[in-house]
CSV table of C-alpha atoms in Angstrom, one decimal:
chain,number,residue,atom,x,y,z
B,17,MET,CA,0.0,0.0,0.0
B,18,SER,CA,1.4,3.4,-1.0
B,19,THR,CA,1.9,6.2,1.5
B,20,ASN,CA,-1.0,8.2,0.0
B,21,GLU,CA,-3.3,5.2,0.1
B,22,ARG,CA,-2.5,4.9,3.8
B,23,ALA,CA,-3.2,8.6,4.3
B,24,ILE,CA,-6.6,8.4,2.5
B,25,ARG,CA,-7.6,5.3,4.6
B,26,ALA,CA,-6.6,7.3,7.7
B,27,LEU,CA,-8.8,10.2,6.6
B,28,LYS,CA,-11.7,7.9,6.1
B,29,GLU,CA,-11.4,6.8,9.7
B,30,ILE,CA,-11.2,10.4,10.9
B,31,LEU,CA,-14.4,11.2,8.9
B,32,GLN,CA,-16.2,8.7,11.2
B,33,LYS,CA,-15.7,10.9,14.3
B,34,PRO,CA,-18.8,12.8,15.4
B,35,GLY,CA,-19.3,16.1,13.5
B,36,ASN,CA,-17.0,15.2,10.6
B,37,ASP,CA,-19.7,13.4,8.6
B,38,VAL,CA,-21.2,16.8,7.5
B,39,CYS,CA,-19.7,19.9,6.0
B,40,ALA,CA,-18.4,22.2,8.7
B,41,ASP,CA,-19.9,25.3,7.0
B,42,CYS,CA,-23.2,24.3,5.4
B,43,GLY,CA,-24.1,21.0,6.9
B,44,ALA,CA,-24.1,19.1,3.6
B,45,LEU,CA,-23.7,15.3,4.0
B,46,ASP,CA,-20.5,13.4,3.1
B,47,PRO,CA,-17.9,16.1,2.8
B,48,GLY,CA,-15.4,15.2,0.2
B,49,TRP,CA,-12.8,17.9,0.9
B,50,GLY,CA,-10.6,18.9,3.8
B,51,SER,CA,-9.0,22.3,4.8
B,52,CYS,CA,-5.5,21.4,5.9
B,53,SER,CA,-5.0,25.0,7.1
B,54,LEU,CA,-8.1,24.9,9.4
B,55,GLY,CA,-8.5,21.2,10.1
B,56,VAL,CA,-12.2,21.0,9.0
B,57,PHE,CA,-14.0,18.7,6.6
B,58,ILE,CA,-16.1,20.6,3.9
B,59,CYS,CA,-18.2,19.9,0.8
B,60,LEU,CA,-17.2,20.7,-2.8
B,61,ASP,CA,-19.1,24.0,-3.0
B,62,CYS,CA,-17.7,25.4,0.3
B,63,SER,CA,-14.2,24.2,-0.7
B,64,GLY,CA,-14.5,26.6,-3.7
B,65,ILE,CA,-15.2,29.5,-1.4
B,66,HIS,CA,-12.3,28.5,0.9
B,67,ARG,CA,-9.9,28.4,-2.1
B,68,ASN,CA,-10.7,32.1,-2.8
B,69,ILE,CA,-9.7,33.3,0.7
B,70,PRO,CA,-5.9,33.6,1.0
B,71,GLU,CA,-5.7,33.0,4.8
B,72,ILE,CA,-7.5,29.7,4.7
B,73,CYS,CA,-7.1,28.6,1.1
B,74,LYS,CA,-5.3,25.3,1.5
B,75,VAL,CA,-8.0,22.7,0.6
B,76,LYS,CA,-7.5,19.1,-0.6
B,77,SER,CA,-9.7,16.4,-2.0
B,78,LEU,CA,-10.1,13.5,0.5
B,79,ARG,CA,-9.9,11.0,-2.4
B,80,LEU,CA,-7.8,12.5,-5.1
B,81,SER,CA,-5.2,14.8,-3.5
B,82,HIS,CA,-1.8,13.9,-2.1
B,83,TRP,CA,-1.8,14.2,1.7
B,84,GLU,CA,1.4,14.5,3.9
B,85,ASP,CA,1.5,12.6,7.1
B,86,GLN,CA,1.5,15.8,9.2
B,87,GLU,CA,-1.6,17.1,7.4
B,88,VAL,CA,-3.5,13.9,8.2
B,89,GLN,CA,-2.3,14.3,11.8
B,90,PHE,CA,-3.5,17.9,11.9
B,91,MET,CA,-7.0,16.8,10.6
B,92,ALA,CA,-7.1,14.1,13.3
B,93,GLU,CA,-6.2,16.5,16.1
B,94,ASN,CA,-8.7,19.1,15.0
B,95,GLY,CA,-11.9,18.2,13.1
B,96,ASN,CA,-15.3,19.9,12.8
B,97,LYS,CA,-16.4,19.7,16.4
B,98,LEU,CA,-13.3,21.3,17.9
B,99,MET,CA,-13.1,24.0,15.2
B,100,LYS,CA,-16.8,24.8,15.6
B,101,ALA,CA,-16.2,25.4,19.3
B,102,LYS,CA,-13.4,27.8,18.3
B,103,TYR,CA,-14.8,29.7,15.3
B,104,GLU,CA,-18.5,29.6,16.2
B,105,ALA,CA,-18.0,30.2,20.0
B,106,ASP,CA,-20.4,33.2,20.0
B,107,VAL,CA,-22.7,33.4,17.0
B,108,PRO,CA,-25.6,35.8,17.8
B,109,VAL,CA,-28.9,34.0,17.8
B,110,TYR,CA,-30.3,36.3,15.1
B,111,TYR,CA,-27.4,35.6,12.7
B,112,TYR,CA,-28.6,33.5,9.8
B,113,LYS,CA,-26.4,30.3,9.5
B,114,PRO,CA,-26.8,29.2,5.9
B,115,THR,CA,-27.3,25.6,4.8
B,116,HIS,CA,-26.3,23.8,1.6
B,117,LYS,CA,-29.6,25.0,0.1
B,118,ASP,CA,-28.7,28.7,0.4
B,119,CYS,CA,-27.1,30.8,-2.2
B,120,GLN,CA,-23.4,31.5,-2.7
B,121,VAL,CA,-23.3,35.0,-1.2
B,122,LEU,CA,-24.8,33.8,2.1
B,123,ARG,CA,-22.4,30.9,2.4
B,124,GLU,CA,-19.4,32.9,1.4
B,125,GLN,CA,-20.0,35.7,3.9
B,126,TRP,CA,-20.6,33.1,6.7
B,127,ILE,CA,-17.3,31.4,5.9
B,128,ARG,CA,-15.5,34.8,5.7
B,129,ALA,CA,-17.1,36.0,8.9
B,130,LYS,CA,-16.0,32.8,10.8
B,131,TYR,CA,-12.5,32.3,9.5
B,132,GLU,CA,-11.2,35.5,7.9
B,133,ARG,CA,-12.8,38.1,10.1
B,134,LYS,CA,-13.1,35.8,13.2
B,135,GLU,CA,-16.3,37.6,14.2
B,136,PHE,CA,-17.6,34.8,16.4
B,137,SER,CA,-14.4,33.6,18.1
B,138,LYS,CA,-14.4,36.0,21.0
B,139,PRO,CA,-17.5,36.5,23.2
B,140,GLY,CA,-18.5,40.1,23.6
B,141,LYS,CA,-17.0,41.3,20.3
B,142,SER,CA,-19.0,44.3,18.9
B,143,LEU,CA,-20.6,43.4,15.6
B,144,THR,CA,-21.7,45.6,12.7
B,145,TYR,CA,-25.2,44.1,12.7
B,146,GLU,CA,-25.9,45.4,16.3
B,147,SER,CA,-25.4,49.1,15.7
B,148,GLU,CA,-28.7,50.9,16.6
B,149,ALA,CA,-29.0,52.4,13.1
B,150,ARG,CA,-27.7,51.3,9.7
B,151,GLU,CA,-27.7,53.6,6.7
B,152,GLY,CA,-26.5,53.2,3.1
B,153,THR,CA,-27.4,52.9,-0.5
B,154,LEU,CA,-28.8,49.8,-2.2
B,155,MET,CA,-29.7,49.4,-5.9
B,156,LYS,CA,-33.5,49.1,-5.9
B,157,ARG,CA,-35.7,47.9,-8.8
B,158,GLY,CA,-38.2,50.5,-10.0
B,159,ARG,CA,-41.8,49.3,-9.6
B,160,ASP,CA,-43.0,50.3,-13.1
B,161,ASN,CA,-39.9,50.5,-15.3
B,162,GLY,CA,-37.9,47.6,-13.9
B,163,GLN,CA,-34.6,49.7,-13.8
B,164,PHE,CA,-32.3,49.4,-10.8
B,165,LEU,CA,-31.5,52.8,-9.2
B,166,SER,CA,-29.5,53.8,-6.2
B,167,ARG,CA,-31.7,54.5,-3.1
B,168,ARG,CA,-30.9,55.5,0.4
B,169,PHE,CA,-32.0,53.0,3.1
B,170,VAL,CA,-32.2,53.6,6.8
B,171,LEU,CA,-32.8,50.9,9.4
B,172,SER,CA,-33.5,52.1,13.0
B,173,GLU,CA,-33.7,49.9,16.0
B,174,ARG,CA,-35.2,52.7,18.1
B,175,GLU,CA,-38.0,53.4,15.7
B,176,GLY,CA,-38.4,49.7,14.8
B,177,ASN,CA,-38.5,50.4,11.0
B,178,LEU,CA,-36.8,50.4,7.7
B,179,LYS,CA,-37.2,53.5,5.4
B,180,TYR,CA,-36.0,54.2,1.9
B,181,TYR,CA,-35.7,57.5,0.1
B,182,THR,CA,-35.9,58.1,-3.7
B,183,LYS,CA,-33.4,61.0,-3.4
B,184,TYR,CA,-30.3,60.9,-1.1
B,185,ASP,CA,-31.1,64.2,0.5
B,186,ALA,CA,-34.9,63.8,0.5
B,187,LYS,CA,-36.6,64.8,3.8
B,188,GLU,CA,-39.6,62.4,3.5
B,189,PRO,CA,-39.1,58.7,3.0
B,190,LYS,CA,-40.8,56.9,0.1
B,191,ALA,CA,-41.8,54.1,2.4
B,192,VAL,CA,-41.7,53.4,6.2
B,193,ILE,CA,-41.7,49.7,6.8
B,194,LYS,CA,-42.3,48.3,10.3
B,195,VAL,CA,-39.8,45.6,11.1
B,196,ASP,CA,-42.4,43.1,12.4
B,197,THR,CA,-44.0,43.0,8.9
B,198,ILE,CA,-40.7,42.5,7.0
B,199,ASN,CA,-39.5,39.4,5.4
B,200,ALA,CA,-36.2,39.3,3.5
B,201,THR,CA,-34.9,36.4,1.4
B,202,PHE,CA,-32.0,36.1,-1.1
B,203,GLN,CA,-33.2,35.6,-4.7
B,204,PRO,CA,-30.2,35.7,-7.0
B,205,GLU,CA,-31.8,33.9,-9.9
B,206,LYS,CA,-35.1,35.8,-9.8
B,207,ILE,CA,-33.4,39.2,-9.5
B,208,GLY,CA,-30.6,38.3,-11.9
B,209,ASN,CA,-27.8,39.4,-9.5
B,210,PRO,CA,-25.8,37.1,-7.3
B,211,ASN,CA,-26.4,39.5,-4.3
B,212,GLY,CA,-30.1,40.0,-5.0
B,213,LEU,CA,-32.4,40.3,-2.0
B,214,GLN,CA,-36.2,40.4,-2.0
B,215,ILE,CA,-37.8,42.4,0.8
B,216,THR,CA,-41.5,41.9,1.4
B,217,TYR,CA,-43.8,43.7,3.8
B,218,LEU,CA,-47.4,44.3,4.5
B,219,LYS,CA,-49.0,47.4,3.1
B,220,ASP,CA,-52.7,47.8,3.9
B,221,TYR,CA,-52.8,44.0,4.4
B,222,SER,CA,-51.4,43.4,0.9
B,223,THR,CA,-47.9,42.0,0.4
B,224,ARG,CA,-45.6,44.4,-1.3
B,225,ASN,CA,-42.3,43.2,-2.9
B,226,ILE,CA,-39.1,45.3,-3.3
B,227,PHE,CA,-36.0,43.9,-5.0
B,228,VAL,CA,-32.6,45.2,-4.1
B,229,TYR,CA,-28.9,44.3,-4.4
B,230,HIS,CA,-25.5,45.7,-3.6
B,231,GLU,CA,-22.3,45.0,-5.6
B,232,ASN,CA,-20.5,44.1,-2.4
B,233,GLY,CA,-21.5,40.7,-1.0
B,234,LYS,CA,-20.5,41.6,2.6
B,235,GLU,CA,-22.7,44.7,2.5
B,236,ILE,CA,-25.9,43.0,1.4
B,237,VAL,CA,-25.5,40.1,3.9
B,238,ASP,CA,-24.7,42.7,6.6
B,239,TRP,CA,-28.0,44.5,5.8
B,240,PHE,CA,-29.8,41.1,5.9
B,241,ASN,CA,-28.4,40.2,9.4
B,242,SER,CA,-29.0,43.8,10.6
B,243,ILE,CA,-32.7,43.5,9.8
B,244,ARG,CA,-32.8,40.2,11.7
B,245,ALA,CA,-31.0,41.8,14.7
B,246,VAL,CA,-33.5,44.7,14.8
B,247,GLN,CA,-36.5,42.3,14.4
B,248,LEU,CA,-35.3,40.2,17.4
B,249,GLN,CA,-34.9,43.3,19.5
B,250,TYR,CA,-38.4,44.4,18.6
B,251,LEU,CA,-39.9,41.0,19.4
B,252,ARG,CA,-38.1,40.7,22.7
B,253,VAL,CA,-39.9,44.0,23.8
B,254,ALA,CA,-43.2,42.9,22.3
B,255,PHE,CA,-43.1,39.4,23.8
B,256,PRO,CA,-41.1,39.8,27.1
B,257,GLY,CA,-42.0,36.3,28.3
B,258,ALA,CA,-40.8,34.5,25.2
B,259,THR,CA,-37.4,32.8,24.8
B,260,ASP,CA,-35.0,33.6,21.9
B,261,ALA,CA,-35.6,30.1,20.7
B,262,GLU,CA,-39.3,30.9,20.3
B,263,LEU,CA,-38.7,34.3,18.7
B,264,VAL,CA,-36.0,33.3,16.1
B,265,PRO,CA,-38.4,31.4,13.8
B,266,LYS,CA,-40.4,34.7,13.6
B,267,LEU,CA,-37.4,36.5,11.9
B,268,THR,CA,-36.9,36.4,8.2
B,269,ARG,CA,-37.8,33.2,6.4
B,270,ASN,CA,-37.3,31.5,3.0
B,271,PHE,CA,-40.4,30.9,1.0
B,272,ILE,CA,-41.7,27.3,1.1
B,273,LYS,CA,-41.9,27.1,-2.7
B,274,GLU,CA,-42.1,29.3,-5.8
B,275,GLY,CA,-42.7,28.6,-9.4
B,276,TYR,CA,-45.1,28.7,-12.3
B,277,MET,CA,-48.6,27.2,-12.4
B,278,GLU,CA,-51.6,28.0,-14.5
B,279,LYS,CA,-54.9,29.1,-12.9
B,280,THR,CA,-58.5,29.9,-13.9
B,281,GLY,CA,-60.8,32.5,-12.5
B,282,PRO,CA,-63.6,32.2,-9.9
B,283,ARG,CA,-66.3,31.1,-12.4
B,284,GLN,CA,-63.9,28.4,-13.7
B,285,THR,CA,-65.0,29.1,-17.3
B,286,GLU,CA,-62.3,31.6,-18.0
B,287,GLY,CA,-59.1,30.4,-19.7
B,288,PHE,CA,-56.2,29.0,-17.6
B,289,LYS,CA,-53.4,31.7,-17.4
B,290,LYS,CA,-49.8,31.2,-16.5
B,291,ARG,CA,-48.9,32.9,-13.2
B,292,TRP,CA,-45.9,33.0,-10.8
B,293,PHE,CA,-46.8,31.5,-7.4
B,294,THR,CA,-45.1,32.1,-4.0
B,295,LEU,CA,-46.1,30.0,-1.0
B,296,ASP,CA,-45.1,32.0,2.1
B,297,GLN,CA,-46.3,30.3,5.3
B,298,ARG,CA,-50.1,30.1,4.8
B,299,ARG,CA,-50.3,32.6,2.0
B,300,LEU,CA,-50.3,31.4,-1.6
B,301,MET,CA,-49.7,34.5,-3.7
B,302,TYR,CA,-49.8,34.8,-7.5
B,303,PHE,CA,-48.2,37.3,-9.8
B,304,LYS,CA,-48.2,38.0,-13.5
B,305,ASP,CA,-44.4,38.4,-13.4
B,306,PRO,CA,-42.0,37.1,-10.7
B,307,LEU,CA,-40.7,40.6,-10.1
B,308,ASP,CA,-44.1,42.3,-9.7
B,309,ALA,CA,-44.5,44.7,-6.7
B,310,PHE,CA,-47.9,43.4,-5.7
B,311,ALA,CA,-49.6,40.1,-6.0
B,312,LYS,CA,-52.6,39.8,-8.4
B,313,GLY,CA,-54.3,37.8,-5.7
B,314,GLU,CA,-53.7,35.3,-2.9
B,315,VAL,CA,-55.2,32.2,-1.4
B,316,PHE,CA,-55.2,31.6,2.4
B,317,LEU,CA,-54.4,28.0,3.3
B,318,GLY,CA,-56.1,27.2,6.6
B,319,ASN,CA,-56.3,24.0,8.6
B,320,ASN,CA,-57.9,20.7,7.4
B,321,ASP,CA,-60.4,20.9,10.3
B,322,ASN,CA,-61.7,24.2,9.0
B,323,HIS,CA,-62.8,23.0,5.5
B,324,TYR,CA,-59.5,23.5,3.7
B,325,SER,CA,-58.2,20.8,1.4
B,326,ALA,CA,-55.8,20.2,-1.5
B,327,SER,CA,-56.1,17.3,-4.0
B,328,ALA,CA,-54.7,16.2,-7.4
B,329,GLY,CA,-56.9,16.7,-10.5
B,330,LEU,CA,-59.6,19.0,-11.5
B,331,PRO,CA,-63.4,18.7,-11.1
B,332,PRO,CA,-65.2,16.7,-13.8
B,333,GLY,CA,-66.2,18.8,-16.8
B,334,THR,CA,-63.5,21.5,-16.2
B,335,HIS,CA,-62.7,23.2,-19.5
B,336,CYS,CA,-58.9,23.0,-19.5
B,337,ASN,CA,-57.6,25.1,-22.4
B,338,GLY,CA,-54.1,25.5,-21.1
B,339,ALA,CA,-51.0,23.6,-22.2
B,340,TRP,CA,-50.5,22.1,-18.7
B,341,GLN,CA,-52.4,19.0,-17.7
B,342,TYR,CA,-51.5,18.1,-14.1
B,343,GLY,CA,-54.3,19.7,-12.1
B,344,ILE,CA,-54.6,20.7,-8.4
B,345,THR,CA,-57.9,21.7,-6.7
B,346,ILE,CA,-57.7,23.7,-3.4
B,347,GLU,CA,-61.0,23.9,-1.5
B,348,THR,CA,-61.5,26.8,1.0
B,349,PRO,CA,-64.7,27.6,3.0
B,350,ASP,CA,-65.5,30.3,0.3
B,351,ARG,CA,-64.6,28.7,-3.0
B,352,SER,CA,-62.4,26.3,-4.9
B,353,PHE,CA,-59.3,27.3,-6.7
B,354,LEU,CA,-58.1,25.3,-9.8
B,355,PHE,CA,-54.4,25.1,-10.9
B,356,THR,CA,-52.5,23.1,-13.5
B,357,CYS,CA,-48.8,22.2,-13.4
B,358,GLU,CA,-46.4,21.5,-16.2
B,359,THR,CA,-45.1,18.2,-14.9
B,360,GLU,CA,-46.4,15.5,-12.5
B,361,SER,CA,-43.4,15.9,-10.2
B,362,ASP,CA,-44.1,19.6,-9.9
B,363,GLN,CA,-47.8,18.8,-9.1
B,364,GLN,CA,-46.8,16.3,-6.4
B,365,ASP,CA,-44.3,18.8,-4.9
B,366,TRP,CA,-46.9,21.6,-4.7
B,367,LEU,CA,-49.4,19.2,-3.2
B,368,LYS,CA,-47.0,17.9,-0.6
B,369,HIS,CA,-46.3,21.5,0.6
B,370,PHE,CA,-50.0,22.5,0.5
B,371,LYS,CA,-50.9,19.4,2.6
B,372,ASN,CA,-48.1,20.1,5.1
B,373,VAL,CA,-49.4,23.6,5.6
B,374,MET,CA,-53.0,22.5,6.0
B,375,ASN,CA,-52.0,19.7,8.5
B,376,THR,CA,-50.3,22.3,10.8
B,377,GLN,CA,-52.3,23.9,13.6
B,378,MET,CA,-53.2,27.6,13.1
B,379,SER,CA,-51.8,30.2,15.4
B,380,PRO,CA,-53.9,33.2,16.8
B,381,GLN,CA,-52.1,35.4,14.2
B,382,ASP,CA,-53.1,32.9,11.4
B,383,TYR,CA,-56.8,33.3,12.4
B,384,THR,CA,-56.4,37.1,12.3
B,385,MET,CA,-54.9,37.0,8.8
B,386,GLU,CA,-57.6,34.6,7.6
B,387,ALA,CA,-60.3,36.9,8.8
B,388,LEU,CA,-58.7,39.9,7.1
B,389,LEU,CA,-58.2,38.2,3.8
B,390,ARG,CA,-61.7,36.7,3.7
B,391,HIS,CA,-63.2,40.1,4.6
B,392,ARG,CA,-61.1,41.7,1.8
B,393,HIS,CA,-62.4,39.2,-0.8
């Protein structure tokens, strides 16, 4: 057996230690790479990010690279569990820890924050996300013309809001957004920019979307985590008896699912039209275009016990003029909604998510939202 074969066999054994079976940075299973400068096991995607950071760039494939004995020894002495205790000693509860499903900019800034800037190694370190106010410019997509223009944004913990101004020296903001109504989620593909962030908020009980980006990856991720920090502070005051563990799920969230379906109108005799759908908690919103500012409409998904259901197929006799054949029927106390999907796998995926939502017990806030939406319709 060659020296390198022995090294690779030893690495396989080290991988069996608790914590080493997932990527140290994003949690992906079966990491195939190792950082011999940090002593952690990582996945292919995260290894690419490590390679671009000079201080930590020494990464090797666990199967294909040549490993020196002292490098194998270093991996054995360190490993994911030990390094997590060192580099993630004091991660704030509001800080969003990305998973393997998250986009490149979130994962890269998490890796840089940990190992390059060492933000979480020392307890009590003052972090940029925790300043009482944050101000700066972001490129924002125009609601009507679709052009991205520079806009001044101001986030205030004291006021509990996010404002933006159309002119840098404007006295009055274009919008004042309460932090408890904000959601923010990275949408690089949809926005067409690797640092694209979608901010949604409630305006007169309708969901309003704004799309922003910053050329600097650190800047946009800092904004994202600053919003989460202000939200947590707001919620701690609003719910003094609640624990952080109960409050963190109320911070920004990713959408459950997005994509195209076709839908027909309330009389179910109109033609099926292609629409972009976003499932956000119990709200299924539909848009003419993925980057529209407001939804054309939305469906509230209540609980099974309250006469809500989702099933495959369309009612007999439905006139289906669209190109897509895989139907879904959602029944609500007020009416039924008919949709079609392009593929059976897409139909099954939407149905799985609809049923999961409908099987979940409703919160007091859900009942309030249901009443508001039914009253509006």
